[in-house]
Amino acid sequence: MKRIASWIGWMALSTTMALAQRSVVEDASAEQSLLTWSNPVGWEAGLAYVHVTRSVDLEGLETRLKADIADVEIGMMPWPWLLVYGRAGGSQAQLTEVAGDDSSPGGGGGIGMRLNLWQIYEGVQATAWRFTLQMAGQYMYRTTQDDGDGEVQWGEALVWMPFNYHLSFARPFRNSYMAEFQSLAVYAGPAFSKVDGTWTRRGAEQDFEEEDNFGAVYGAQFWLLENLSFEARAEWFENTTLQLMVHYRF
């Protein structure tokens, strides 16, 4: 008897809620427009640590550019399929075998974007995964002091096209018992990098540029919550550049 009463109470509550939702109507006194933007702009903030290793040619001499970078990132999503972001922070770098072991921190930053081009997704009731083809690019400029009496300056243009596999675990329809974290994404794809820089020491300038322009970018992004994620990324161009990031979406 108690079970029957509980079911009747639940059905009555559901009916009341449904009727309340149906009673919500558009305000007839409000103005209408030709185009309506129903979703506000999304914002994203993050922190990034990058350990750079690139093979470069210093006017005929093969060497490597090594750097440690810490950045603050601010991103904007004018549409759900487009992310535009800017970075700024500090960097400490050296050209191995030609520059001193000690270097002083410098500054730098740049801009980037990520575009979701195409996606396979059958809806929340059919699948817990989605497969997305993305295109991303960024340009970053950095500078650092070389042992107090010189300076290393370089810029990097990086473009990559990753294939992103996103698996959701926080779903009320299926596997709702796996709610310890939100989702997991893994991605990989071809990439193109162009590094150009200048090493200035005692008034003399020497130019350097990247030796291997074609490579790959791959990584994983772990979403602890729907607006908080941790990401690890590797950029391979004969040598590997590692990047660790944390993102928070507002």
GROMACS .gro file of C-alpha atoms in nm, residues 50 52 54 65 69 71-74 83-89 107-114 135-143 152-160 192-198 208-210 233 235 243:
model
   55
   50VAL     CA    1   5.578   2.391  -2.163
   52VAL     CA    2   6.042   2.301  -2.543
   54ARG     CA    3   6.353   2.188  -3.101
   65LEU     CA    4   6.662   2.525  -2.866
   69ILE     CA    5   5.773   2.831  -2.033
   71ASP     CA    6   5.185   3.083  -1.930
   72VAL     CA    7   4.845   3.215  -1.829
   73GLU     CA    8   4.576   3.151  -2.088
   74ILE     CA    9   4.244   3.329  -2.151
   83LEU     CA   10   3.789   2.862  -2.939
   84VAL     CA   11   4.009   3.172  -2.963
   85TYR     CA   12   4.271   3.223  -2.693
   86GLY     CA   13   4.565   3.434  -2.589
   87ARG     CA   14   4.866   3.346  -2.378
   88ALA     CA   15   5.122   3.546  -2.183
   89GLY     CA   16   5.395   3.443  -1.944
  107GLY     CA   17   5.861   3.729  -2.140
  108GLY     CA   18   5.638   3.643  -2.429
  109GLY     CA   19   5.302   3.519  -2.544
  110GLY     CA   20   5.076   3.492  -2.845
  111ILE     CA   21   4.738   3.394  -2.984
  112GLY     CA   22   4.577   3.073  -3.105
  113MET     CA   23   4.253   2.910  -3.215
  114ARG     CA   24   4.086   2.569  -3.238
  135MET     CA   25   4.205   2.219  -3.690
  136ALA     CA   26   4.418   2.430  -3.457
  137GLY     CA   27   4.692   2.687  -3.487
  138GLN     CA   28   4.888   2.934  -3.279
  139TYR     CA   29   5.171   3.184  -3.299
  140MET     CA   30   5.393   3.247  -2.997
  141TYR     CA   31   5.683   3.489  -2.953
  142ARG     CA   32   5.937   3.446  -2.674
  143THR     CA   33   6.249   3.618  -2.548
  152VAL     CA   34   6.760   3.478  -2.750
  153GLN     CA   35   6.440   3.574  -2.932
  154TRP     CA   36   6.222   3.339  -3.132
  155GLY     CA   37   5.875   3.297  -3.271
  156GLU     CA   38   5.690   2.977  -3.355
  157ALA     CA   39   5.395   2.924  -3.588
  158LEU     CA   40   5.232   2.588  -3.517
  159VAL     CA   41   4.941   2.432  -3.709
  160TRP     CA   42   4.799   2.087  -3.642
  192PHE     CA   43   5.355   2.178  -3.910
  193SER     CA   44   5.592   2.400  -3.711
  194LYS     CA   45   5.804   2.698  -3.814
  195VAL     CA   46   6.055   2.838  -3.564
  196ASP     CA   47   6.254   3.151  -3.650
  197GLY     CA   48   6.478   3.329  -3.405
  198THR     CA   49   6.781   3.543  -3.338
  208PHE     CA   50   6.840   3.027  -3.648
  209GLU     CA   51   6.545   2.830  -3.780
  210GLU     CA   52   6.384   2.493  -3.718
  233ARG     CA   53   5.022   1.722  -2.492
  235GLU     CA   54   5.461   1.790  -3.002
  243GLN     CA   55   5.302   2.061  -2.238
   0.00000   0.00000   0.00000
